Each structure stands twice: as structure tokens, then as C-alpha cells.
mmCIF file of C-alpha atoms in Angstrom:
data_model
loop_
_atom_site.group_PDB
_atom_site.id
_atom_site.type_symbol
_atom_site.label_atom_id
_atom_site.label_comp_id
_atom_site.label_asym_id
_atom_site.label_seq_id
_atom_site.Cartn_x
_atom_site.Cartn_y
_atom_site.Cartn_z
ATOM 1 C CA MET A 253 110.530 106.294 89.031
ATOM 2 C CA LEU A 254 108.180 105.107 91.760
ATOM 3 C CA ASP A 255 110.799 103.162 93.720
ATOM 4 C CA SER A 256 114.366 102.093 93.082
ATOM 5 C CA ILE A 257 115.277 99.173 90.829
ATOM 6 C CA GLN A 258 117.658 97.128 92.946
ATOM 7 C CA ILE A 259 120.228 94.354 92.934
ATOM 8 C CA ASN A 260 120.536 92.502 96.240
ATOM 9 C CA SER A 261 122.936 89.737 97.232
ATOM 10 C CA LEU A 262 123.220 87.227 100.048
ATOM 11 C CA CYS A 263 126.394 85.261 100.730
ATOM 12 C CA LEU A 264 126.135 82.442 103.255
ATOM 13 C CA SER A 265 128.838 80.076 104.505
ATOM 14 C CA ILE A 266 127.987 76.954 106.531
ATOM 15 C CA ASP A 267 130.639 74.353 107.394
ATOM 16 C CA ASN A 268 132.998 75.931 104.849
ATOM 17 C CA GLU A 269 130.411 75.599 102.078
ATOM 18 C CA THR A 270 129.700 79.027 100.593
ATOM 19 C CA PHE A 271 126.561 79.959 98.664
ATOM 20 C CA VAL A 272 125.552 83.112 96.804
ATOM 21 C CA LEU A 273 122.101 84.389 95.866
ATOM 22 C CA VAL A 274 121.949 87.553 93.763
ATOM 23 C CA VAL A 275 118.599 89.031 92.713
ATOM 24 C CA LEU A 276 117.742 91.665 90.110
ATOM 25 C CA ASP A 277 114.490 93.614 89.950
ATOM 26 C CA SER A 278 113.527 92.404 86.474
ATOM 27 C CA ILE A 279 110.698 90.534 84.773
ATOM 28 C CA MET A 280 113.036 87.751 83.612
ATOM 29 C CA LEU A 281 116.638 86.644 83.184
ATOM 30 C CA ASP A 282 118.350 85.318 80.096
ATOM 31 C CA PRO A 283 120.270 82.033 80.658
ATOM 32 C CA VAL A 284 123.375 83.308 78.868
ATOM 33 C CA PHE A 285 123.320 86.384 81.090
ATOM 34 C CA CYS A 286 122.973 84.226 84.215
ATOM 35 C CA ASN A 287 125.911 82.066 83.203
ATOM 36 C CA ARG A 288 128.056 85.157 82.648
ATOM 37 C CA VAL A 289 127.137 86.500 86.076
ATOM 38 C CA LYS A 290 127.987 83.156 87.660
ATOM 39 C CA ALA A 291 131.298 82.984 85.813
ATOM 40 C CA GLY A 292 132.188 86.495 86.930
ATOM 41 C CA ILE A 293 131.431 85.680 90.563
ATOM 42 C CA THR A 294 133.358 82.405 90.384
ATOM 43 C CA SER A 295 136.422 84.041 88.852
ATOM 44 C CA ARG A 296 136.621 86.577 91.680
ATOM 45 C CA THR A 297 135.591 84.440 94.658
ATOM 46 C CA GLY A 298 136.290 80.827 93.742
ATOM 47 C CA ILE A 299 132.689 79.880 94.592
ATOM 48 C CA HIS A 300 131.512 77.052 92.355
ATOM 49 C CA PRO A 301 128.721 77.977 89.896
ATOM 50 C CA SER A 302 126.524 75.228 91.386
ATOM 51 C CA HIS A 303 126.523 77.235 94.628
ATOM 52 C CA ILE A 304 125.433 80.440 92.894
ATOM 53 C CA THR A 305 121.813 81.355 92.138
ATOM 54 C CA VAL A 306 120.934 84.288 89.889
ATOM 55 C CA ALA A 307 117.268 85.256 90.175
ATOM 56 C CA CYS A 308 114.766 88.062 89.637
ATOM 57 C CA ILE A 309 111.473 89.114 91.231
ATOM 58 C CA HIS A 310 109.372 89.291 88.015
ATOM 59 C CA THR A 311 108.284 92.915 88.276
ATOM 60 C CA HIS A 312 106.648 94.038 85.026
ATOM 61 C CA SER A 313 107.759 97.642 85.593
ATOM 62 C CA ALA A 314 111.544 97.251 85.375
ATOM 63 C CA PRO A 315 113.818 98.380 82.529
ATOM 64 C CA ALA A 316 113.927 96.224 79.391
ATOM 65 C CA TYR A 317 117.006 94.192 80.217
ATOM 66 C CA PHE A 318 116.007 91.152 78.136
ATOM 67 C CA LYS A 319 113.881 90.136 75.141
ATOM 68 C CA LEU A 320 110.675 88.367 76.163
ATOM 69 C CA ALA A 321 109.637 85.472 73.936
ATOM 70 C CA PHE A 322 106.120 86.717 73.187
ATOM 71 C CA GLU A 323 106.615 90.493 73.337
ATOM 72 C CA ASP A 324 108.296 92.949 70.985
ATOM 73 C CA THR A 325 110.650 94.116 73.715
ATOM 74 C CA HIS A 326 113.057 96.916 72.861
ATOM 75 C CA VAL A 327 116.088 95.765 74.820
ATOM 76 C CA GLU A 328 118.633 98.341 75.953
ATOM 77 C CA PRO A 329 121.977 96.461 75.741
ATOM 78 C CA GLU A 330 123.867 99.041 77.769
ATOM 79 C CA LEU A 331 121.474 98.487 80.683
ATOM 80 C CA THR A 332 121.890 94.723 80.423
ATOM 81 C CA ALA A 333 125.677 95.029 80.465
ATOM 82 C CA ASP A 334 125.494 97.377 83.437
ATOM 83 C CA ALA A 335 123.199 94.981 85.315
ATOM 84 C CA GLU A 336 125.649 92.132 84.714
ATOM 85 C CA ARG A 337 128.551 94.162 86.051
ATOM 86 C CA ARG A 338 126.597 95.350 89.069
ATOM 87 C CA MET A 339 125.288 91.877 89.946
ATOM 88 C CA ILE A 340 128.815 90.484 89.955
ATOM 89 C CA GLU A 341 130.031 93.400 92.045
ATOM 90 C CA SER A 342 127.132 93.085 94.488
ATOM 91 C CA ALA A 343 127.736 89.375 95.051
ATOM 92 C CA CYS A 344 131.482 89.859 95.462
ATOM 93 C CA ARG A 345 130.935 92.682 97.935
ATOM 94 C CA ALA A 346 128.645 90.450 99.995
ATOM 95 C CA HIS A 347 131.298 87.732 99.939
ATOM 96 C CA ALA A 348 134.033 90.136 100.998
ATOM 97 C CA HIS A 349 132.031 91.428 103.957
ATOM 98 C CA MET A 350 130.808 88.159 105.483
ATOM 99 C CA GLN A 351 130.896 87.989 109.260
ATOM 100 C CA PRO A 352 129.777 85.531 111.956
ATOM 101 C CA ALA A 353 126.005 85.560 112.278
ATOM 102 C CA THR A 354 122.975 83.817 113.661
ATOM 103 C CA CYS A 355 119.578 83.724 112.027
ATOM 104 C CA THR A 356 115.905 83.493 112.867
ATOM 105 C CA PHE A 357 113.494 81.687 110.538
ATOM 106 C CA GLU A 358 109.856 82.778 110.516
ATOM 107 C CA LYS A 359 106.894 81.885 108.330
ATOM 108 C CA MET A 360 103.407 83.260 107.999
ATOM 109 C CA LEU A 361 100.189 82.557 106.081
ATOM 110 C CA VAL A 362 98.673 85.531 104.262
ATOM 111 C CA ASP A 363 94.903 85.988 104.273
ATOM 112 C CA GLY A 364 93.256 87.668 101.281
ATOM 113 C CA LEU A 365 95.267 90.194 99.203
ATOM 114 C CA TYR A 366 96.228 87.715 96.458
ATOM 115 C CA GLY A 367 95.538 84.162 95.356
ATOM 116 C CA ASN A 368 94.884 81.833 92.435
ATOM 117 C CA ARG A 369 93.885 84.126 89.574
ATOM 118 C CA ASN A 370 91.953 81.510 87.597
ATOM 119 C CA VAL A 371 89.807 79.964 90.323
ATOM 120 C CA ARG A 372 89.216 81.902 93.507
ATOM 121 C CA GLY A 373 90.259 79.664 96.371
ATOM 122 C CA GLY A 374 92.041 77.288 93.988
ATOM 123 C CA VAL A 375 95.501 75.878 94.583
ATOM 124 C CA GLU A 376 97.770 78.691 95.792
ATOM 125 C CA ASP A 377 100.745 79.156 98.086
ATOM 126 C CA LYS A 378 100.074 81.999 100.502
ATOM 127 C CA HIS A 379 102.966 81.239 102.827
ATOM 128 C CA CYS A 380 105.699 83.833 103.200
ATOM 129 C CA TYR A 381 109.124 83.237 104.722
ATOM 130 C CA LEU A 382 111.394 85.667 106.541
ATOM 131 C CA ILE A 383 114.972 84.828 107.518
ATOM 132 C CA ALA A 384 116.753 87.545 109.498
ATOM 133 C CA PHE A 385 120.498 87.529 110.136
ATOM 134 C CA GLN A 386 122.117 89.112 113.195
ATOM 135 C CA GLY A 387 125.760 89.788 114.021
ATOM 136 C CA GLU A 388 127.421 88.530 117.183
ATOM 137 C CA ASP A 389 126.343 91.689 119.002
ATOM 138 C CA GLY A 390 122.745 91.401 117.775
ATOM 139 C CA THR A 391 123.093 94.021 115.046
ATOM 140 C CA PRO A 392 120.800 93.333 112.062
ATOM 141 C CA LEU A 393 122.944 92.313 109.089
ATOM 142 C CA GLY A 394 120.285 91.588 106.486
ATOM 143 C CA ALA A 395 117.180 89.560 105.787
ATOM 144 C CA PHE A 396 115.666 87.251 103.182
ATOM 145 C CA PHE A 397 111.962 87.357 102.241
ATOM 146 C CA ASN A 398 110.038 84.976 99.997
ATOM 147 C CA VAL A 399 106.489 85.469 98.707
ATOM 148 C CA SER A 400 104.496 83.864 95.880
ATOM 149 C CA ALA A 401 102.523 86.581 94.078
ATOM 150 C CA HIS A 402 102.645 88.272 90.706
ATOM 151 C CA PRO A 403 103.910 91.841 91.277
ATOM 152 C CA THR A 404 101.545 93.349 88.707
ATOM 153 C CA ILE A 405 99.379 95.871 90.526
ATOM 154 C CA LEU A 406 100.748 98.608 88.289
ATOM 155 C CA ASN A 407 99.065 97.958 84.950
ATOM 156 C CA GLY A 408 100.163 98.665 81.399
ATOM 157 C CA SER A 409 99.170 102.317 81.649
ATOM 158 C CA SER A 410 101.921 102.973 84.198
ATOM 159 C CA THR A 411 105.276 104.059 82.807
ATOM 160 C CA ALA A 412 106.958 104.417 86.206
ATOM 161 C CA LEU A 413 109.945 102.237 86.993
ATOM 162 C CA SER A 414 109.062 100.119 90.001
ATOM 163 C CA ALA A 415 109.618 96.786 91.716
ATOM 164 C CA ASP A 416 105.825 96.860 92.265
ATOM 165 C CA LEU A 417 104.372 94.907 95.204
ATOM 166 C CA ILE A 418 107.589 93.121 96.138
ATOM 167 C CA GLY A 419 109.561 96.356 96.038
ATOM 168 C CA GLN A 420 107.061 98.217 98.183
ATOM 169 C CA VAL A 421 106.939 95.434 100.782
ATOM 170 C CA ARG A 422 110.732 95.401 100.739
ATOM 171 C CA LEU A 423 110.847 99.100 101.613
ATOM 172 C CA ARG A 424 108.527 98.546 104.551
ATOM 173 C CA LEU A 425 110.452 95.516 105.808
ATOM 174 C CA GLU A 426 113.749 97.379 105.602
ATOM 175 C CA ASP A 427 112.354 100.233 107.682
ATOM 176 C CA ALA A 428 111.022 97.794 110.277
ATOM 177 C CA LEU A 429 114.054 95.506 110.461
ATOM 178 C CA GLY A 430 116.743 98.149 110.120
ATOM 179 C CA CYS A 431 118.661 96.298 107.418
ATOM 180 C CA GLN A 432 118.753 95.424 103.738
ATOM 181 C CA VAL A 433 116.161 92.840 102.670
ATOM 182 C CA LEU A 434 116.636 90.514 99.706
ATOM 183 C CA CYS A 435 113.296 89.415 98.234
ATOM 184 C CA THR A 436 112.483 86.445 96.031
ATOM 185 C CA ASN A 437 109.324 85.296 94.274
ATOM 186 C CA GLY A 438 108.127 81.711 94.531
ATOM 187 C CA THR A 439 105.415 79.789 92.673
ATOM 188 C CA CYS A 440 103.297 82.669 91.448
ATOM 189 C CA GLY A 441 102.568 81.543 87.882
ATOM 190 C CA ASP A 442 98.811 81.555 88.451
ATOM 191 C CA VAL A 443 98.730 83.832 91.509
ATOM 192 C CA SER A 444 97.927 87.549 91.511
ATOM 193 C CA THR A 445 95.734 90.166 93.175
ATOM 194 C CA ARG A 446 93.043 89.779 90.456
ATOM 195 C CA PHE A 447 90.171 88.699 92.732
ATOM 196 C CA TYR A 448 91.218 90.932 95.631
ATOM 197 C CA ARG A 449 92.194 94.358 94.323
ATOM 198 C CA LYS A 450 89.687 97.152 93.961
ATOM 199 C CA SER A 451 91.632 98.928 91.219
ATOM 200 C CA SER A 452 95.150 99.243 89.864
ATOM 201 C CA GLY A 453 97.778 101.929 90.135
ATOM 202 C CA ILE A 454 99.881 103.549 92.824
ATOM 203 C CA ASP A 455 97.180 103.949 95.483
ATOM 204 C CA GLU A 456 96.157 100.297 95.204
ATOM 205 C CA LEU A 457 99.812 99.270 95.266
ATOM 206 C CA ASN A 458 100.492 101.167 98.472
ATOM 207 C CA GLU A 459 97.329 99.870 100.125
ATOM 208 C CA THR A 460 98.156 96.250 99.262
ATOM 209 C CA ALA A 461 101.789 96.636 100.309
ATOM 210 C CA ASP A 462 100.723 98.111 103.647
ATOM 211 C CA ALA A 463 98.299 95.242 104.240
ATOM 212 C CA LEU A 464 100.828 92.563 103.273
ATOM 213 C CA PHE A 465 103.528 94.102 105.446
ATOM 214 C CA ASP A 466 101.127 94.317 108.394
ATOM 215 C CA GLN A 467 100.201 90.646 108.058
ATOM 216 C CA VAL A 468 103.843 89.608 107.818
ATOM 217 C CA MET A 469 104.771 91.468 110.985
ATOM 218 C CA VAL A 470 101.725 90.305 112.956
ATOM 219 C CA LYS A 471 101.589 86.689 111.803
ATOM 220 C CA LYS A 472 105.270 85.773 111.558
ATOM 221 C CA THR A 473 105.860 82.657 113.613
ATOM 222 C CA PRO A 474 109.306 81.334 114.587
ATOM 223 C CA VAL A 475 110.245 77.925 113.222
ATOM 224 C CA GLU A 476 113.129 75.967 114.699
ATOM 225 C CA LEU A 477 115.502 74.692 112.058
ATOM 226 C CA HIS A 478 118.047 71.944 112.535
ATOM 227 C CA THR A 479 121.063 72.559 110.341
ATOM 228 C CA TRP A 480 123.944 70.371 109.311
ATOM 229 C CA THR A 481 126.451 70.226 106.485
ATOM 230 C CA PRO A 482 124.754 71.556 103.342
ATOM 231 C CA ARG A 483 124.127 69.400 100.311
ATOM 232 C CA CYS A 484 123.304 70.519 96.816
ATOM 233 C CA GLY A 485 122.189 69.108 93.498
ATOM 234 C CA SER A 486 120.648 70.040 90.185
ATOM 235 C CA VAL A 487 118.392 68.732 87.440
ATOM 236 C CA SER A 488 118.189 69.674 83.776
ATOM 237 C CA ARG A 489 115.506 68.532 81.371
ATOM 238 C CA PRO A 490 115.691 69.418 77.661
ATOM 239 C CA THR A 491 112.305 69.996 76.045
ATOM 240 C CA THR A 492 111.059 70.714 72.534
ATOM 241 C CA TYR A 493 107.689 72.265 71.756
ATOM 242 C CA ASP A 494 106.284 72.342 68.222
ATOM 243 C CA ALA A 495 102.937 74.033 67.663
ATOM 244 C CA ARG A 496 102.773 72.551 64.154
ATOM 245 C CA THR A 497 102.157 69.080 65.578
ATOM 246 C CA ASP A 498 100.798 69.883 69.046
ATOM 247 C CA ARG A 499 97.210 68.707 69.587
ATOM 248 C CA ASP A 500 96.633 71.179 72.422
ATOM 249 C CA TRP A 501 97.734 74.073 70.219
ATOM 250 C CA ALA A 502 95.234 73.024 67.546
ATOM 251 C CA GLU A 503 92.369 72.628 70.019
ATOM 252 C CA MET A 504 93.111 75.927 71.779
ATOM 253 C CA THR A 505 93.392 77.770 68.461
ATOM 254 C CA ALA A 506 90.088 76.360 67.215
ATOM 255 C CA ARG A 507 88.416 77.430 70.447
ATOM 256 C CA ILE A 508 89.688 81.007 70.118
ATOM 257 C CA GLN A 509 88.783 81.175 66.422
ATOM 258 C CA GLY A 510 85.260 80.112 67.294
ATOM 259 C CA ASP A 511 84.959 82.845 69.879
ATOM 260 C CA LEU A 512 86.344 85.490 67.501
ATOM 261 C CA ALA A 513 83.697 84.494 64.943
ATOM 262 C CA SER A 514 80.887 84.903 67.474
ATOM 263 C CA PRO A 515 78.762 88.090 67.641
ATOM 264 C CA GLU A 516 80.333 89.119 70.955
ATOM 265 C CA PRO A 517 83.878 87.747 71.241
ATOM 266 C CA GLN A 518 85.631 87.923 74.595
ATOM 267 C CA ALA A 519 87.987 90.840 75.090
ATOM 268 C CA MET A 520 91.065 88.626 75.469
ATOM 269 C CA SER A 521 90.486 86.458 72.404
ATOM 270 C CA ALA A 522 92.420 88.589 69.916
ATOM 271 C CA PHE A 523 95.343 88.747 72.342
ATOM 272 C CA LEU A 524 95.308 84.977 72.844
ATOM 273 C CA MET A 525 95.145 84.358 69.096
ATOM 274 C CA ASP A 526 98.231 86.521 68.686
ATOM 275 C CA ARG A 527 99.984 84.323 71.251
ATOM 276 C CA GLN A 528 99.009 81.217 69.299
ATOM 277 C CA GLN A 529 100.365 82.658 66.069
ATOM 278 C CA ARG A 530 103.635 83.595 67.728
ATOM 279 C CA LYS A 531 104.008 80.086 69.126
ATOM 280 C CA LEU A 532 103.466 78.721 65.627
ATOM 281 C CA GLU A 533 106.027 81.080 64.111
ATOM 282 C CA MET A 534 108.727 80.315 66.708
ATOM 283 C CA SER A 535 108.267 76.537 66.541
ATOM 284 C CA PRO A 536 110.088 74.316 67.166
ATOM 285 C CA VAL A 537 111.129 75.721 70.560
ATOM 286 C CA SER A 538 113.942 74.043 72.482
ATOM 287 C CA LEU A 539 114.391 74.820 76.171
ATOM 288 C CA GLU A 540 116.500 73.535 79.026
ATOM 289 C CA LEU A 541 114.444 73.343 82.223
ATOM 290 C CA THR A 542 116.873 73.636 85.126
ATOM 291 C CA SER A 543 116.636 73.508 88.901
ATOM 292 C CA GLN A 544 119.272 73.859 91.586
ATOM 293 C CA PHE A 545 118.415 72.703 95.089
ATOM 294 C CA TYR A 546 120.042 72.862 98.470
ATOM 295 C CA SER A 547 119.538 71.091 101.782
ATOM 296 C CA PHE A 548 120.504 73.010 104.905
ATOM 297 C CA GLY A 549 119.282 70.368 107.328
ATOM 298 C CA THR A 550 115.531 70.738 107.770
ATOM 299 C CA LEU A 551 115.429 73.609 105.274
ATOM 300 C CA ILE A 552 115.328 72.852 101.556
ATOM 301 C CA VAL A 553 115.707 75.618 98.964
ATOM 302 C CA VAL A 554 114.655 74.872 95.378
ATOM 303 C CA THR A 555 115.163 77.122 92.346
ATOM 304 C CA MET A 556 112.766 76.994 89.403
ATOM 305 C CA PRO A 557 113.170 78.408 85.883
ATOM 306 C CA GLY A 558 110.223 80.739 85.378
ATOM 307 C CA ASP A 559 106.519 81.198 86.091
ATOM 308 C CA VAL A 560 105.687 78.085 88.104
ATOM 309 C CA CYS A 561 102.001 77.339 88.628
ATOM 310 C CA SER A 562 100.845 76.669 92.180
ATOM 311 C CA GLU A 563 100.000 72.983 91.785
ATOM 312 C CA LEU A 564 103.596 72.213 90.815
ATOM 313 C CA GLY A 565 104.926 74.060 93.846
ATOM 314 C CA ARG A 566 102.405 72.267 96.044
ATOM 315 C CA ARG A 567 103.759 68.920 94.877
ATOM 316 C CA ILE A 568 107.336 69.866 95.699
ATOM 317 C CA LYS A 569 106.447 71.025 99.197
ATOM 318 C CA ALA A 570 104.123 68.088 99.863
ATOM 319 C CA ALA A 571 106.925 65.667 99.012
ATOM 320 C CA PHE A 572 108.920 66.873 102.035
ATOM 321 C CA PRO A 573 106.482 67.193 104.950
ATOM 322 C CA HIS A 574 109.247 67.124 107.559
ATOM 323 C CA HIS A 575 111.154 70.010 105.990
ATOM 324 C CA GLU A 576 110.564 73.675 105.400
ATOM 325 C CA VAL A 577 110.741 74.201 101.638
ATOM 326 C CA ILE A 578 111.382 77.562 100.001
ATOM 327 C CA ILE A 579 110.963 77.773 96.232
ATOM 328 C CA ILE A 580 112.763 80.558 94.372
ATOM 329 C CA GLY A 581 111.241 81.123 90.941
ATOM 330 C CA TYR A 582 112.664 83.022 87.987
ATOM 331 C CA ALA A 583 116.123 81.628 88.690
ATOM 332 C CA ASN A 584 119.110 80.975 86.407
ATOM 333 C CA THR A 585 117.018 81.082 83.209
ATOM 334 C CA TYR A 586 113.480 81.875 82.038
ATOM 335 C CA CYS A 587 111.238 79.276 80.413
ATOM 336 C CA ASN A 588 107.918 81.142 80.666
ATOM 337 C CA TYR A 589 104.999 79.278 82.264
ATOM 338 C CA LEU A 590 105.302 75.772 83.650
ATOM 339 C CA VAL A 591 101.715 74.494 83.648
ATOM 340 C CA PRO A 592 100.649 71.175 85.216
ATOM 341 C CA ASN A 593 98.765 68.633 83.157
ATOM 342 C CA CYS A 594 95.577 69.200 85.201
ATOM 343 C CA ASP A 595 95.420 72.862 84.099
ATOM 344 C CA TYR A 596 97.023 72.627 80.676
ATOM 345 C CA GLY A 597 94.997 74.297 77.940
ATOM 346 C CA LYS A 598 92.439 75.799 80.303
ATOM 347 C CA TYR A 599 93.769 79.228 81.193
ATOM 348 C CA PHE A 600 95.973 82.133 80.124
ATOM 349 C CA GLU A 601 99.145 80.459 81.409
ATOM 350 C CA THR A 602 99.162 77.792 78.687
ATOM 351 C CA PHE A 603 98.979 80.439 75.971
ATOM 352 C CA ASN A 604 102.207 81.857 77.413
ATOM 353 C CA SER A 605 103.894 78.477 77.840
ATOM 354 C CA ARG A 606 106.682 77.131 75.643
ATOM 355 C CA THR A 607 106.484 73.561 76.913
ATOM 356 C CA ALA A 608 104.145 70.774 75.839
ATOM 357 C CA ARG A 609 101.578 69.049 78.026
ATOM 358 C CA GLY A 610 103.194 66.877 80.682
ATOM 359 C CA GLU A 611 106.686 68.369 80.438
ATOM 360 C CA ALA A 612 106.307 70.502 83.571
ATOM 361 C CA ASP A 613 104.947 67.534 85.528
ATOM 362 C CA ALA A 614 107.848 65.320 84.462
ATOM 363 C CA PHE A 615 110.362 68.033 85.292
ATOM 364 C CA VAL A 616 108.936 68.599 88.767
ATOM 365 C CA GLN A 617 108.881 64.876 89.441
ATOM 366 C CA SER A 618 112.554 64.674 88.499
ATOM 367 C CA VAL A 619 113.297 67.554 90.870
ATOM 368 C CA ILE A 620 111.470 65.786 93.696
ATOM 369 C CA GLY A 621 113.219 62.496 93.005
ATOM 370 C CA SER A 622 116.646 64.103 92.914
ATOM 371 C CA ILE A 623 116.051 65.951 96.182
ATOM 372 C CA GLU A 624 114.865 62.731 97.814
ATOM 373 C CA SER A 625 118.091 61.042 96.746
ATOM 374 C CA MET A 626 120.180 63.987 97.927
ATOM 375 C CA ILE A 627 118.767 64.126 101.454
ATOM 376 C CA ALA A 628 118.870 60.332 101.793
ATOM 377 C CA GLU A 629 122.645 60.218 101.307
#
């Protein structure tokens, strides 16, 4: 074990409206699991499920809690059951120990370290957010941190349990702030350290974590928030993907087959062809794309159901220029990659997507429209 696999919870009450965020260090979350966690929290606290978010940080070095759609994951059911119990307990403990608090909201823009992994300098969200909570006497009570980057510096050769980049930054923030820090991952579907890292492994992980922590502490800039009675809403969009009739699947498969038949096929082609075959075998695929969103005055928090590509996150934030918008990915379910129409079929993300062209765009537009209606009330 390189660092601890954690469950962290935040319970926040504003104007008698109580909200819970509970986060597991995992690569994904199963929707049935999330609903059970929510039900367990509701039964013990009375908090409505719509006010509860269950999320993960997307580390690729956590235990196998859940079966991934495209991988032959050997799930350990006893670990999954234990995680469910502990997440409920963590959230309920946070609820039971709430106390009056104030908070500071800070944001910062990271330079280098990570970015769009398909096109260097392409669309990417390099903002980080830090919300620190203090008791009435100024004692640090806890903090919330949001970053948009794939935590995949440890490669497939590493067998160490780890929360990877997010976990290592969390350790450094906790030492600096003197309190527990809950971390979330944002729109990192096409964002990683690919163009910035010199290598992979523990040394590279520590070096990147040190550099990210240093930038956060040096660049963090206070932002004044204006809060009033919270509002919340949600959107669900059912989708069906069928590789047997999907034109993009056929075109992408033909492209990979052509490369495999060439004298010097690309290293990834066999892997991508395997993905295409798996998509064909699992078709038709039905998913429920879901988003919960909350308005805390000039702060909007939006949950998204998986690996969200940067362009989609950019649209959500651009729609609300007079608000600070935090996007929490990998929340309440896992739908793999949500790829915008402009990038669909071009890069790795589409091969790992279970939605057809245009579905992610339509879903995001429905999220934006619903938030606009919510804050206009």
C-alpha cells in the first residue's frame, strides 16, 4: 500500500437545508451501490436522497469494488459490502458532528503538470477549488478540494494500493491545513499528465504531487461568494447504444482493421479493436445519464456520471459566467466516457464510451437548461 484508500464525507446545512457528499477512493461507482448508500444515509438521518451525492475520485489503483464494463475485473464482494457500510457510517458521523462554521472559498489556475491528453493545449479545465471550513473559534474543521485530472501516474505495472495523484495531494493539503480534506475529480475525461510527465511510478507521482500542492498554496485566490437559500434539481436522460447499427462504430472499426493490416500497425490498435468487439458483444447498451445540481447563491455545484470530456465541462461553466461552478464527476453512477460531438470518433475516449454520438451533448444541454430554470425561480 502506497497510501491509504479513504472514504471522506462532508455534511453541510444552510437555512435548514442539509446536504451530504461522501467520496470513495475508487475508479468507479455502481448505480445500485450508490442508491443503497443513499438509502442507508436517508434512513438514519432523514436527509432526502436528492440532497445526497455519492462520488469517487477515479483512482486506477484502488481495490476492485465494482465490475468495469470493458475490463475483466475480479470484484471482491466483501470489499464492496464493507465500502457500502463504511460510506453510510462516514456520512452519518459527519451529520452527527455538525457544528457552526464559516468558510473561505479559493480558486487557482494550475500551470503545466497536466492537460488535454489528445491535443496539447486543447480544451482543458486547469482550475482547482479549495473550500476550507472553520469553527467559531477559528479551528479548522475540514476542507473540500476539486481538481480535474486523471489520477493515473502509477501505471499498470504498479500493484500498490493508492489514491494516486489526488491522494498524494490530499495528504499534503491535510498537513498544511491541519484538517481532513475531501477531494473530488471534475471534468478529466480527456485530461492527464501524458504530455507533462517524464516517467511513471512513485517518484514521478511524488514530484507531480509536490508541484501541484505548491501551486495550489501559492496561487490560491479568495473569491467572495454570496449565499442564500439553497436550491437543487436533477436531470436524467435514458440512452441506448447499439454497435450493430452505429455508423461511428463501423467507421472506427474499419479504420483500426486497416491499421492492423498495415506492415507497422500502431501499438494501441489491437487494444482498440478489443474495445470495439466488446462494444459489439454488449450491445444494445442502455444507460441512465444522471446529474444532480445545487445552487448556493453564486456557487453552483453540478454532479456528472462518469468521465466527462473537457469541452462538455467548458460549456456548463460558460453558461453561468456570473457564478462559480464546481463540477463533481464520477457521481451517483458510472457511464464511462461522455464525449462531445466535436471529438466523437477521434480519440481513445470514444472507444471507451457507451453512448452514441450527440447523446453527451444533448445531456449537457439539458443540464444547463435545468440549472438556468432553477436559478431563475
